[in-house]
Short mmCIF file of C-alpha atoms and ligand atoms in Angstrom, two decimals:
data_model
loop_
_atom_site.label_atom_id
_atom_site.label_comp_id
_atom_site.label_asym_id
_atom_site.label_seq_id
_atom_site.Cartn_x
_atom_site.Cartn_y
_atom_site.Cartn_z
CA MET I 1 33.16 -22.50 -14.10
CA THR I 2 34.80 -20.45 -11.36
CA THR I 3 33.41 -17.17 -10.12
CA ASP I 4 36.05 -15.29 -12.04
CA HIS I 5 35.14 -16.98 -15.28
CA LEU I 6 31.42 -16.69 -14.68
CA LEU I 7 31.40 -12.91 -14.50
CA ALA I 8 34.73 -12.13 -16.17
CA ASN I 9 33.16 -11.17 -19.49
CA LEU I 10 29.84 -10.02 -18.13
CA PHE I 11 29.91 -6.37 -19.14
CA PRO I 12 30.90 -5.62 -22.72
CA GLY I 13 33.38 -3.06 -23.90
CA ALA I 14 31.64 -0.12 -25.59
CA ASN I 15 32.62 -1.47 -29.02
CA GLU I 16 31.38 -4.96 -28.29
CA ILE I 17 27.73 -3.93 -28.13
CA PRO I 18 26.08 -5.09 -31.34
CA GLU I 19 25.29 -2.21 -33.66
CA GLN I 20 21.52 -2.77 -33.72
CA PHE I 21 21.28 -2.59 -29.93
CA ARG I 22 23.37 0.52 -29.39
CA LEU I 23 21.74 3.74 -28.30
CA PRO I 24 23.14 6.44 -30.56
CA ALA I 25 23.48 9.17 -27.91
CA PRO I 26 21.98 9.98 -24.53
CA ILE I 27 18.35 10.99 -24.93
CA GLU I 28 17.64 14.30 -23.24
CA GLN I 29 13.90 14.24 -22.85
CA ARG I 30 12.25 17.51 -21.93
CA ASP I 31 8.79 16.78 -23.39
CA TYR I 32 5.71 16.02 -21.42
CA LEU I 33 2.15 15.79 -22.69
CA VAL I 34 -0.52 18.15 -21.42
CA ASP I 35 -3.78 19.19 -23.07
CA GLY I 36 -2.90 17.66 -26.41
CA GLN I 37 0.48 19.41 -26.64
CA LEU I 38 4.01 18.24 -26.16
CA ARG I 39 5.36 20.91 -23.86
CA THR I 40 9.00 21.54 -23.09
CA TRP I 41 10.25 21.47 -19.53
CA ASP I 42 13.16 23.76 -18.87
CA GLY I 43 13.63 22.84 -15.22
CA PRO I 44 15.80 20.14 -13.67
CA LEU I 45 16.13 16.67 -15.18
CA ALA I 46 16.59 13.22 -13.65
CA GLN I 47 19.51 11.25 -15.01
CA VAL I 48 18.66 7.80 -16.44
CA ARG I 49 21.37 5.29 -15.63
CA SER I 50 21.23 1.88 -17.30
CA PRO I 51 21.76 -1.31 -15.30
CA VAL I 52 24.07 -2.25 -18.16
CA GLN I 53 27.66 -1.17 -17.51
CA VAL I 54 30.56 -1.08 -19.93
CA SER I 55 33.97 -2.39 -19.12
CA GLY I 56 37.07 -0.47 -20.00
CA PRO I 57 40.72 -0.20 -18.99
CA ASP I 58 39.70 1.57 -15.77
CA GLY I 59 37.09 -1.01 -14.83
CA ASP I 60 33.31 -1.02 -15.21
CA ALA I 61 31.54 2.25 -15.80
CA PRO I 62 27.84 3.01 -15.64
CA VAL I 63 26.10 4.06 -18.84
CA ILE I 64 24.00 7.20 -18.73
CA ILE I 65 21.34 6.76 -21.38
CA GLY I 66 19.51 10.02 -20.98
CA SER I 67 17.46 12.21 -18.71
CA THR I 68 13.79 12.87 -18.04
CA PRO I 69 11.90 15.90 -16.74
CA LEU I 70 11.58 16.43 -13.00
CA LEU I 71 8.33 18.37 -13.09
CA ASN I 72 7.29 20.34 -10.06
CA ALA I 73 3.90 20.11 -8.39
CA GLU I 74 2.61 23.22 -10.13
CA THR I 75 3.32 21.75 -13.58
CA ALA I 76 1.87 18.38 -12.64
CA LEU I 77 -1.31 20.20 -11.65
CA THR I 78 -1.60 21.70 -15.14
CA ALA I 79 -1.92 18.12 -16.42
CA LEU I 80 -4.62 17.44 -13.89
CA ASP I 81 -6.45 20.61 -14.86
CA ALA I 82 -6.34 19.54 -18.51
CA ALA I 83 -7.81 16.14 -17.61
CA VAL I 84 -10.51 17.78 -15.48
CA ARG I 85 -11.39 20.15 -18.34
CA ALA I 86 -11.52 17.31 -20.88
CA TYR I 87 -13.84 15.36 -18.59
CA ASP I 88 -15.84 18.56 -17.98
CA ARG I 89 -17.97 17.10 -15.19
CA GLY I 90 -18.96 14.22 -17.47
CA GLN I 91 -20.08 16.54 -20.28
CA GLY I 92 -16.81 16.59 -22.25
CA THR I 93 -16.44 15.20 -25.76
CA TRP I 94 -14.61 12.11 -24.57
CA PRO I 95 -16.92 10.89 -21.79
CA THR I 96 -19.97 11.49 -23.98
CA LEU I 97 -18.55 9.98 -27.15
CA ARG I 98 -20.26 6.85 -28.45
CA VAL I 99 -18.43 3.68 -27.53
CA VAL I 100 -17.79 2.82 -31.14
CA GLU I 101 -15.99 6.12 -31.64
CA ARG I 102 -13.88 5.74 -28.52
CA ILE I 103 -12.85 2.35 -29.83
CA GLN I 104 -11.74 3.98 -33.10
CA HIS I 105 -9.46 6.35 -31.18
CA VAL I 106 -7.88 3.44 -29.29
CA GLU I 107 -7.43 1.51 -32.53
CA ALA I 108 -5.70 4.51 -34.07
CA PHE I 109 -3.39 4.64 -31.07
CA LEU I 110 -2.62 0.93 -31.34
CA ARG I 111 -1.62 1.29 -35.01
CA ARG I 112 0.79 4.10 -34.10
CA MET I 113 2.08 2.21 -31.09
CA ARG I 114 2.99 -0.85 -33.16
CA GLU I 115 5.27 1.35 -35.29
CA GLN I 116 7.36 2.03 -32.17
CA ARG I 117 8.00 -1.61 -31.26
CA ASP I 118 11.75 -1.60 -31.91
CA ALA I 119 12.34 1.70 -30.13
CA VAL I 120 10.38 0.64 -27.04
CA VAL I 121 11.93 -2.83 -26.91
CA LYS I 122 15.44 -1.40 -27.11
CA LEU I 123 14.71 1.00 -24.26
CA LEU I 124 13.18 -1.79 -22.15
CA MET I 125 16.52 -3.59 -22.42
CA TRP I 126 18.61 -0.54 -21.63
CA GLU I 127 16.46 0.94 -18.90
CA ILE I 128 15.46 -2.09 -16.85
CA GLY I 129 17.74 -4.84 -18.17
CA LYS I 130 14.91 -7.07 -19.43
CA ASN I 131 16.20 -9.54 -22.00
CA LEU I 132 15.32 -9.12 -25.66
CA GLN I 133 12.84 -11.96 -25.82
CA ASP I 134 10.95 -10.86 -22.70
CA SER I 135 11.03 -7.22 -23.82
CA GLN I 136 9.46 -8.20 -27.13
CA LYS I 137 6.96 -10.34 -25.25
CA GLU I 138 6.05 -7.41 -23.02
CA PHE I 139 5.41 -5.19 -26.03
CA ASP I 140 3.39 -7.78 -27.96
CA ARG I 141 1.40 -8.86 -24.92
CA THR I 142 0.45 -5.23 -24.35
CA CYS I 143 -0.76 -4.87 -27.94
CA ASP I 144 -2.78 -8.08 -27.55
CA TYR I 145 -4.21 -6.73 -24.32
CA ILE I 146 -5.43 -3.62 -26.14
CA THR I 147 -7.06 -5.72 -28.87
CA ASP I 148 -8.68 -7.99 -26.28
CA THR I 149 -9.93 -4.94 -24.39
CA ILE I 150 -11.54 -3.57 -27.54
CA ASN I 151 -13.26 -6.90 -28.16
CA ALA I 152 -14.42 -7.17 -24.55
CA LEU I 153 -15.90 -3.68 -24.72
CA LYS I 154 -17.73 -4.49 -27.95
CA GLU I 155 -19.20 -7.54 -26.24
CA LEU I 156 -20.17 -5.49 -23.18
CA ASP I 157 -21.77 -2.86 -25.34
CA ARG I 158 -23.70 -5.47 -27.30
CA ARG I 159 -25.10 -6.84 -24.04
CA SER I 160 -26.00 -3.32 -22.89
CA SER I 161 -27.86 -2.49 -26.07
CA ARG I 162 -30.98 -4.33 -24.99
CA PHE I 163 -33.71 -3.34 -22.58
CA GLU I 164 -34.65 -5.41 -19.57
CA LEU I 165 -38.08 -5.83 -18.06
CA GLU I 166 -38.33 -6.70 -14.37
CA GLN I 167 -41.40 -6.37 -12.17
CA ASP I 168 -43.07 -3.92 -14.52
CA THR I 169 -39.97 -1.77 -14.73
CA LEU I 170 -38.31 -1.29 -18.08
CA GLY I 171 -34.63 -0.48 -17.90
CA GLN I 172 -31.48 -0.08 -19.89
CA ILE I 173 -28.15 -0.47 -18.09
CA ARG I 174 -24.86 0.85 -19.42
CA ARG I 175 -21.43 1.28 -17.95
CA VAL I 176 -20.26 4.87 -17.96
CA PRO I 177 -17.00 6.59 -16.91
CA LEU I 178 -16.10 7.70 -13.40
CA GLY I 179 -14.02 10.83 -14.03
CA VAL I 180 -10.29 11.51 -13.91
CA ALA I 181 -7.95 8.57 -13.48
CA LEU I 182 -4.37 8.70 -12.22
CA CYS I 183 -2.44 5.72 -13.64
CA MET I 184 0.98 4.68 -12.35
CA GLY I 185 2.79 1.46 -13.19
CA PRO I 186 5.76 -0.49 -11.81
CA TYR I 187 9.32 -0.56 -13.11
CA ASN I 188 9.38 -4.30 -13.82
CA TYR I 189 6.57 -4.10 -16.39
CA PRO I 190 6.70 -0.39 -17.16
CA LEU I 191 4.74 -0.80 -20.37
CA ASN I 192 2.45 -3.76 -19.84
CA GLU I 193 1.22 -3.24 -16.31
CA THR I 194 0.71 0.47 -16.83
CA PHE I 195 -1.29 -0.08 -19.99
CA THR I 196 -3.51 -2.69 -18.34
CA THR I 197 -5.03 0.18 -16.36
CA LEU I 198 -4.41 3.11 -18.71
CA ILE I 199 -6.18 1.62 -21.74
CA PRO I 200 -9.32 0.41 -19.92
CA ALA I 201 -9.50 3.78 -18.13
CA LEU I 202 -9.41 5.63 -21.46
CA ILE I 203 -11.67 3.38 -23.45
CA MET I 204 -14.40 3.60 -20.80
CA GLY I 205 -14.47 7.39 -21.23
CA ASN I 206 -12.37 8.59 -18.31
CA THR I 207 -9.64 11.16 -18.80
CA VAL I 208 -6.18 10.26 -17.57
CA VAL I 209 -3.03 11.60 -15.98
CA PHE I 210 -0.31 9.02 -16.47
CA LYS I 211 2.99 9.07 -14.64
CA PRO I 212 5.50 6.45 -15.76
CA ALA I 213 7.24 4.23 -13.22
CA LYS I 214 10.42 5.31 -11.38
CA LEU I 215 12.49 3.28 -13.87
CA GLY I 216 11.51 2.51 -17.44
CA VAL I 217 10.61 6.11 -18.18
CA LEU I 218 12.33 6.93 -21.45
CA LEU I 219 10.58 4.02 -23.15
CA ILE I 220 7.30 5.92 -23.00
CA ARG I 221 8.81 8.79 -25.02
CA PRO I 222 8.35 7.08 -28.45
CA LEU I 223 4.62 6.83 -27.70
CA LEU I 224 3.96 10.48 -26.80
CA GLU I 225 3.13 11.60 -30.35
CA ALA I 226 0.80 8.61 -30.76
CA PHE I 227 -1.01 9.60 -27.55
CA ARG I 228 -1.16 13.24 -28.65
CA ASP I 229 -2.53 12.49 -32.11
CA SER I 230 -4.94 9.68 -31.24
CA PHE I 231 -7.04 11.31 -28.51
CA PRO I 232 -8.78 14.65 -28.06
CA ALA I 233 -6.80 17.28 -26.12
CA GLY I 234 -6.58 16.65 -22.38
CA VAL I 235 -7.87 13.07 -22.53
CA ILE I 236 -4.41 11.63 -21.88
CA ASN I 237 -1.71 13.64 -20.14
CA VAL I 238 1.74 12.28 -19.37
CA ILE I 239 3.82 13.74 -16.57
CA TYR I 240 7.25 12.97 -15.14
CA GLY I 241 9.08 13.54 -11.92
CA SER I 242 9.26 12.41 -8.33
CA GLY I 243 6.06 10.87 -7.03
CA ARG I 244 6.42 12.77 -3.78
CA GLU I 245 6.45 16.11 -5.60
CA THR I 246 3.91 15.47 -8.36
CA VAL I 247 1.53 12.71 -7.33
CA SER I 248 1.08 13.97 -3.78
CA ALA I 249 -0.17 17.28 -5.17
CA LEU I 250 -2.57 15.52 -7.54
CA MET I 251 -4.06 13.40 -4.77
CA ALA I 252 -4.27 16.30 -2.31
CA SER I 253 -6.26 18.30 -4.88
CA GLY I 254 -9.20 15.93 -4.41
CA LYS I 255 -9.77 15.93 -8.17
CA ILE I 256 -8.66 12.36 -8.81
CA ASP I 257 -11.59 9.95 -9.07
CA ILE I 258 -9.70 6.71 -9.76
CA PHE I 259 -6.27 5.82 -8.47
CA ALA I 260 -4.65 2.99 -10.44
CA PHE I 261 -1.32 2.16 -8.88
CA ILE I 262 1.13 -0.74 -8.93
CA GLY I 263 3.77 -0.46 -6.22
CA THR I 264 4.18 -0.91 -2.49
CA ASN I 265 1.26 -0.99 -0.10
CA LYS I 266 2.97 1.68 1.98
CA ALA I 267 3.17 4.15 -0.91
CA ALA I 268 -0.43 3.36 -1.89
CA SER I 269 -1.69 3.98 1.65
CA ASP I 270 0.28 7.22 2.00
CA LEU I 271 -1.09 8.53 -1.29
CA LYS I 272 -4.68 7.48 -0.63
CA LYS I 273 -4.61 9.29 2.71
CA LEU I 274 -3.83 12.57 0.95
CA HIS I 275 -7.18 12.57 -0.84
CA PRO I 276 -9.56 14.89 1.01
CA ARG I 277 -12.67 12.93 -0.02
CA PRO I 278 -11.68 9.26 0.25
CA HIS I 279 -15.23 8.04 -0.37
CA ARG I 280 -15.06 9.58 -3.84
CA LEU I 281 -11.82 7.85 -4.70
CA ARG I 282 -11.94 4.43 -6.29
CA ALA I 283 -8.65 2.57 -6.14
CA THR I 284 -7.29 -0.35 -8.10
CA LEU I 285 -3.99 -1.45 -6.65
CA GLY I 286 -1.38 -4.13 -7.35
CA LEU I 287 0.94 -4.28 -4.33
CA ASP I 288 3.56 -6.37 -2.51
CA ALA I 289 3.55 -10.16 -2.53
CA LYS I 290 5.54 -13.03 -1.05
CA ASN I 291 4.16 -15.96 -3.01
CA PRO I 292 5.18 -19.32 -1.57
CA GLY I 293 5.89 -22.46 -3.56
CA ILE I 294 5.00 -25.58 -1.57
CA VAL I 295 6.65 -28.85 -2.54
CA LEU I 296 4.85 -31.89 -1.10
CA PRO I 297 6.58 -35.24 -0.43
CA GLU I 298 4.72 -36.96 -3.28
CA VAL I 299 5.74 -34.86 -6.21
CA ASP I 300 6.99 -34.85 -9.79
CA LEU I 301 10.28 -33.33 -8.73
CA ASP I 302 11.55 -32.46 -12.20
CA ASN I 303 8.44 -30.49 -12.98
CA ALA I 304 8.49 -28.80 -9.56
CA VAL I 305 12.11 -27.77 -10.10
CA ASN I 306 11.52 -26.44 -13.61
CA GLU I 307 8.55 -24.37 -12.49
CA ALA I 308 10.29 -23.18 -9.33
CA VAL I 309 13.38 -22.01 -11.22
CA THR I 310 11.40 -19.94 -13.70
CA GLY I 311 8.91 -18.94 -11.03
CA ALA I 312 11.65 -17.63 -8.75
CA LEU I 313 14.15 -16.33 -11.26
CA SER I 314 12.61 -15.17 -14.52
CA PHE I 315 13.52 -11.51 -14.94
CA ASN I 316 15.84 -12.08 -11.97
CA GLY I 317 12.90 -12.57 -9.59
CA GLN I 318 11.64 -9.04 -10.26
CA ARG I 319 8.00 -9.99 -10.78
CA CYS I 320 5.24 -9.35 -8.30
CA THR I 321 4.07 -12.90 -9.03
CA ALA I 322 7.51 -14.48 -8.54
CA LEU I 323 7.87 -17.41 -6.14
CA LYS I 324 9.60 -15.64 -3.27
CA ILE I 325 9.90 -18.47 -0.76
CA LEU I 326 9.97 -22.24 -1.26
CA PHE I 327 8.73 -24.68 1.38
CA VAL I 328 10.09 -28.11 0.54
CA HIS I 329 9.21 -31.27 2.47
CA GLU I 330 12.23 -32.71 4.26
CA ALA I 331 11.80 -36.07 2.48
CA VAL I 332 12.62 -34.50 -0.87
CA VAL I 333 14.51 -31.35 0.03
CA ASP I 334 18.01 -32.71 -0.71
CA SER I 335 17.09 -33.93 -4.19
CA PHE I 336 15.10 -30.78 -4.80
CA ILE I 337 18.08 -28.56 -4.02
CA GLU I 338 20.41 -30.66 -6.11
CA LYS I 339 18.12 -30.52 -9.14
CA PHE I 340 17.31 -26.85 -8.55
CA ASN I 341 20.97 -25.91 -8.49
CA HIS I 342 21.67 -28.01 -11.55
CA LYS I 343 18.95 -26.20 -13.49
CA LEU I 344 20.00 -22.81 -12.13
CA ALA I 345 23.54 -23.39 -13.35
CA THR I 346 22.18 -23.59 -16.93
CA LEU I 347 20.81 -20.04 -16.77
CA LYS I 348 23.06 -17.77 -18.72
CA PRO I 349 24.20 -14.45 -17.23
CA GLY I 350 24.81 -11.63 -19.65
CA MET I 351 23.54 -8.52 -21.37
CA PRO I 352 19.85 -8.28 -22.27
CA TRP I 353 20.40 -8.55 -26.03
CA GLU I 354 22.57 -11.68 -25.90
CA ASP I 355 21.07 -14.89 -27.24
CA GLY I 356 19.62 -17.14 -24.55
CA VAL I 357 20.45 -14.80 -21.65
CA SER I 358 18.21 -14.99 -18.64
CA LEU I 359 20.19 -13.42 -15.78
CA THR I 360 20.79 -9.72 -16.29
CA PRO I 361 21.92 -6.68 -14.27
CA LEU I 362 19.47 -5.14 -11.83
CA PRO I 363 18.14 -1.62 -12.45
CA GLU I 364 17.34 -0.44 -8.92
CA PRO I 365 20.09 1.62 -7.30
CA GLY I 366 21.28 -0.06 -4.10
CA LYS I 367 19.62 -3.39 -4.95
CA VAL I 368 22.80 -5.46 -5.00
CA ASP I 369 23.76 -4.17 -1.55
CA TYR I 370 20.27 -4.92 -0.27
CA LEU I 371 20.46 -8.52 -1.54
CA HIS I 372 23.91 -8.98 0.00
CA ALA I 373 22.48 -7.76 3.31
CA LEU I 374 19.59 -10.25 3.08
CA VAL I 375 22.02 -13.09 2.45
CA ALA I 376 24.32 -11.99 5.30
CA ASP I 377 21.37 -11.78 7.68
CA ALA I 378 20.21 -15.29 6.70
CA GLU I 379 23.75 -16.62 7.19
CA THR I 380 23.89 -15.08 10.64
CA HIS I 381 20.78 -17.05 11.52
CA GLY I 382 22.04 -20.36 10.22
CA ALA I 383 21.40 -20.49 6.47
CA HIS I 384 24.03 -21.20 3.85
CA VAL I 385 24.32 -20.25 0.22
CA VAL I 386 24.04 -23.73 -1.28
CA ASN I 387 24.57 -23.08 -4.98
CA ARG I 388 27.85 -22.55 -6.72
CA ASN I 389 28.69 -18.86 -7.14
CA GLY I 390 25.49 -17.94 -5.30
CA GLY I 391 25.49 -14.28 -4.29
CA VAL I 392 28.59 -13.24 -6.20
CA SER I 393 28.14 -9.84 -7.71
CA ARG I 394 29.76 -7.43 -10.07
CA GLY I 395 28.51 -3.85 -10.21
CA SER I 396 24.76 -3.98 -10.85
CA PHE I 397 24.75 -7.75 -11.38
CA PHE I 398 23.91 -10.26 -8.63
CA TYR I 399 24.16 -13.98 -9.32
CA PRO I 400 21.20 -15.85 -7.74
CA ALA I 401 21.76 -17.09 -4.21
CA VAL I 402 19.90 -20.17 -3.00
CA LEU I 403 19.59 -19.99 0.79
CA TYR I 404 19.04 -23.08 2.92
CA PRO I 405 17.79 -23.86 5.56
CA VAL I 406 15.72 -20.73 6.00
CA ASN I 407 13.78 -20.07 9.21
CA PRO I 408 11.49 -17.36 10.65
CA GLN I 409 14.36 -15.45 12.31
CA MET I 410 15.64 -14.35 8.93
CA ARG I 411 14.53 -11.21 7.14
CA VAL I 412 14.22 -13.11 3.87
CA TYR I 413 11.52 -15.29 5.44
CA HIS I 414 9.27 -12.21 5.66
CA GLU I 415 10.56 -9.53 3.30
CA GLU I 416 9.72 -9.43 -0.39
CA GLN I 417 13.21 -9.62 -1.90
CA PHE I 418 12.06 -8.79 -5.46
CA GLY I 419 15.35 -10.10 -6.79
CA PRO I 420 17.49 -13.20 -7.34
CA VAL I 421 17.56 -14.68 -3.84
CA VAL I 422 15.79 -18.03 -3.37
CA PRO I 423 14.98 -18.94 0.24
CA ILE I 424 14.24 -22.64 0.84
CA VAL I 425 12.49 -23.67 4.07
CA PRO I 426 12.46 -27.37 4.94
CA TYR I 427 9.30 -28.59 6.68
CA ARG I 428 8.02 -31.79 8.23
CA GLU I 429 4.44 -30.86 9.17
CA LEU I 430 2.16 -29.12 6.70
CA GLU I 431 0.97 -26.93 9.57
CA THR I 432 4.25 -24.97 9.27
CA VAL I 433 3.36 -23.98 5.73
CA ILE I 434 -0.32 -23.42 6.45
CA ASP I 435 0.53 -21.11 9.36
CA TYR I 436 2.92 -19.15 7.14
CA VAL I 437 0.17 -18.48 4.62
CA LEU I 438 -2.49 -17.72 7.22
CA GLU I 439 -0.22 -15.36 9.16
CA SER I 440 1.26 -13.65 6.11
CA ASP I 441 0.57 -9.98 5.46
CA PHE I 442 0.29 -10.84 1.78
CA GLY I 443 -2.20 -12.87 -0.19
CA GLN I 444 -1.55 -12.75 -3.90
CA GLN I 445 -0.90 -16.31 -5.12
CA LEU I 446 0.81 -19.57 -4.22
CA SER I 447 1.93 -22.75 -5.96
CA ILE I 448 1.37 -26.32 -4.75
CA PHE I 449 3.58 -29.03 -6.22
CA GLY I 450 2.29 -32.55 -5.57
CA THR I 451 0.67 -35.64 -7.04
CA ASP I 452 -1.44 -36.99 -4.16
CA PRO I 453 -5.07 -35.95 -4.82
CA ALA I 454 -6.03 -36.08 -1.14
CA GLN I 455 -3.18 -33.82 -0.07
CA VAL I 456 -3.44 -31.36 -2.95
CA GLY I 457 -7.24 -31.21 -2.63
CA LYS I 458 -7.07 -30.49 1.08
CA LEU I 459 -4.51 -27.72 0.60
CA VAL I 460 -6.59 -26.09 -2.12
CA ASP I 461 -9.49 -25.87 0.33
CA THR I 462 -7.23 -24.57 3.09
CA PHE I 463 -5.83 -21.80 0.90
CA ALA I 464 -8.93 -20.88 -1.08
CA ASN I 465 -9.75 -18.07 1.37
CA GLN I 466 -6.14 -16.87 1.59
CA VAL I 467 -4.93 -15.92 -1.89
CA GLY I 468 -6.30 -14.84 -5.25
CA ARG I 469 -4.91 -17.76 -7.24
CA ILE I 470 -3.72 -21.24 -6.36
CA ASN I 471 -1.45 -22.81 -8.97
CA ILE I 472 -1.15 -26.58 -9.05
CA ASN I 473 2.16 -27.92 -10.36
CA ALA I 474 2.79 -24.57 -12.00
CA GLN I 475 4.57 -21.35 -11.08
CA CYS I 476 2.57 -18.25 -10.09
CA GLN I 477 1.74 -15.84 -12.89
CA ARG I 478 -0.66 -13.18 -13.97
CA GLY I 479 -1.68 -14.58 -17.37
CA PRO I 480 -3.77 -15.45 -19.25
CA ASP I 481 -5.04 -11.90 -19.08
CA THR I 482 -8.65 -13.01 -19.36
CA PHE I 483 -8.34 -14.64 -15.90
CA PRO I 484 -8.84 -12.56 -12.76
CA PHE I 485 -5.69 -11.06 -11.26
CA ASN I 486 -6.03 -9.84 -7.69
CA GLY I 487 -4.82 -10.38 -4.15
CA ARG I 488 -5.87 -10.18 -0.52
CA LYS I 489 -4.49 -8.40 2.55
CA ASN I 490 -1.62 -6.06 1.60
CA SER I 491 -1.28 -7.52 -1.91
CA ALA I 492 -3.97 -5.75 -3.90
CA GLU I 493 -7.20 -3.88 -4.03
CA GLY I 494 -9.69 -4.82 -6.73
CA THR I 495 -9.50 -7.37 -9.51
CA LEU I 496 -8.06 -6.91 -12.96
CA SER I 497 -8.54 -8.96 -16.11
CA VAL I 498 -9.41 -7.81 -19.59
CA HIS I 499 -13.09 -7.93 -18.66
CA ASP I 500 -12.81 -6.82 -15.01
CA ALA I 501 -10.73 -3.76 -15.87
CA LEU I 502 -13.63 -2.39 -17.91
CA ARG I 503 -15.78 -2.69 -14.80
CA VAL I 504 -13.14 -1.16 -12.51
CA PHE I 505 -12.97 2.02 -14.59
CA SER I 506 -16.72 2.50 -14.94
CA ILE I 507 -19.98 2.42 -13.08
CA ARG I 508 -23.41 1.22 -14.17
CA THR I 509 -26.10 3.76 -14.86
CA LEU I 510 -29.64 2.52 -15.15
CA VAL I 511 -32.37 4.35 -17.01
CA ALA I 512 -35.71 2.98 -15.83
CA THR I 513 -39.37 3.64 -16.38
CA LYS I 514 -42.69 2.07 -15.49
CA PHE I 515 -43.81 -0.33 -18.19
CA GLN I 516 -46.81 1.70 -19.32
CA ALA I 517 -48.01 2.56 -22.80
CA HIS I 518 -47.01 6.23 -22.77
CA ASN I 519 -43.54 5.42 -21.44
CA LYS I 520 -43.05 2.67 -24.01
CA ASP I 521 -44.03 5.12 -26.74
CA LEU I 522 -41.66 7.74 -25.39
CA ILE I 523 -38.72 5.32 -25.27
CA SER I 524 -39.52 4.02 -28.76
CA ASP I 525 -39.59 7.57 -30.11
CA ILE I 526 -36.27 8.40 -28.47
CA ILE I 527 -34.70 5.35 -30.06
CA ARG I 528 -36.29 5.91 -33.46
CA ASP I 529 -35.34 9.61 -33.53
CA ARG I 530 -31.86 8.84 -32.19
CA ALA I 531 -32.53 11.44 -29.53
CA SER I 532 -30.13 9.82 -27.04
CA SER I 533 -26.80 8.06 -27.32
CA PHE I 534 -27.43 6.23 -24.02
CA LEU I 535 -30.94 5.04 -24.84
CA THR I 536 -30.22 3.23 -28.05
CA THR I 537 -30.36 -0.30 -29.36
CA ASP I 538 -27.47 0.24 -31.79
CA TYR I 539 -25.28 -2.81 -31.94
CA ILE I 540 -21.51 -2.80 -32.50
CA PHE I 541 -20.38 -5.52 -34.88
O1 LIG D 601 4.94 -8.01 -11.61
C1 LIG D 601 3.82 -8.52 -11.65
C2 LIG D 601 3.22 -8.95 -12.94
O2 LIG D 601 1.85 -8.70 -13.02
C3 LIG D 601 3.44 -10.38 -13.18
O3 LIG D 601 3.00 -10.75 -14.40
O4 LIG D 601 3.09 -13.18 -13.95
O5 LIG D 601 2.90 -12.30 -16.26
O6 LIG D 601 5.02 -12.03 -14.98
P1 LIG D 601 3.56 -12.14 -14.94
#
């Protein structure tokens, strides 16, 4: 297929969009959620432009799918005040509610959320260009995450319902909330990644200010009523606008206790610095990554290629866990590239709702130009685009470019491209790859492809202190969500998993007494009379 054919029918005419995937009219969103009320913003709005374009007689035109509120700092602070009031220095209804009741609120939310599946999935496609199947997967995975979180909390609570006796000290240990959480997610998983902090924060008894990602904002709108109706006033507040205007003010207030953020390490550092009492701020951060895939000379090449293609290019490479640089041993690099390109050529470009589509337009403004610049820079330093049609673009769409041979002079060797550019570095000595990992500013994950136990085993040991997860003969990924997800260096702060997130958003409180008759009697009476909701042996089934 020539370049012309490949992208000739990429963007549909307005009438060619299937009925069920059309958006009836631009959505002008003025609502935001503060203190249990949907309030109306009458200030400026941010336009929401879809990565999907429509073709017409005058060429391709962008599609404006709506607008969202651009709150100012003063309004954002009203959301913070509501969260602070609802927490009420730890005495509010929500932080003192029994765990079983908090779980009921989250279950009520989940029921309402499920009703919005179609609306959210459609907006995921239109706002960030994620294909239908992956959009549905994102929604369903998020619902599963909520269910798993509820079950993990029940288990935690069951374990905390017993007393422990150590060295004549009787104690009961429970995890309790920390305060007010600020939750912000990324545009590539605007629902899932945000909810993997938001839900644990809420269920552990914190109150929350949630600001959706820079893209993928309208898709939160169908959930606002569910948030409003499922939680007491002020427990969850949803604000919109530029991070610089709103989030800076929240952090500078010193009233945020937990900062849950997925984005760049630079933005995270800038925001953390604004907090006047950094020792009181707990942060859980998912940041930049440049995960390498390492292909050894003894390897199942077909498997390595399959994993590398999905690892590098699913959702157009816009995953923090994507394989962002491939080191391939010179003995196999030619066959690897041939097979890689063959597989890549089977990936279908198109609109997110089309059957079997995996390459879709990119939502970030300026992204296509940025990727062209990365390719041009690599070419200047001796790389070539080695796949057919690599790097051709049309509007917001960029066809994946495989760059070879890549070397350290090139920007793409160091920068996280977060898009469909696949740099391949040939190597002879493993030291080249080991040095790359050891010197890297990032430390999220890596993949090793090989079949020789001695070589793979040695590399595992070499990298065990470098990254949070080593994948053998498999692409990098976050799931399963019960496994720890973290990173070193500039890649993350803290560890998330269903279980770990409950820990991140809480702290243990211990109630202890000397193991003496009068104390035992006192504790027994408290339990019998139900005089405390902390000191209790109640068991959640
Ligand atoms: O963007 C980063 C995501 O956490 C990656 O999750 O590996 O399931 O795509 P994933």
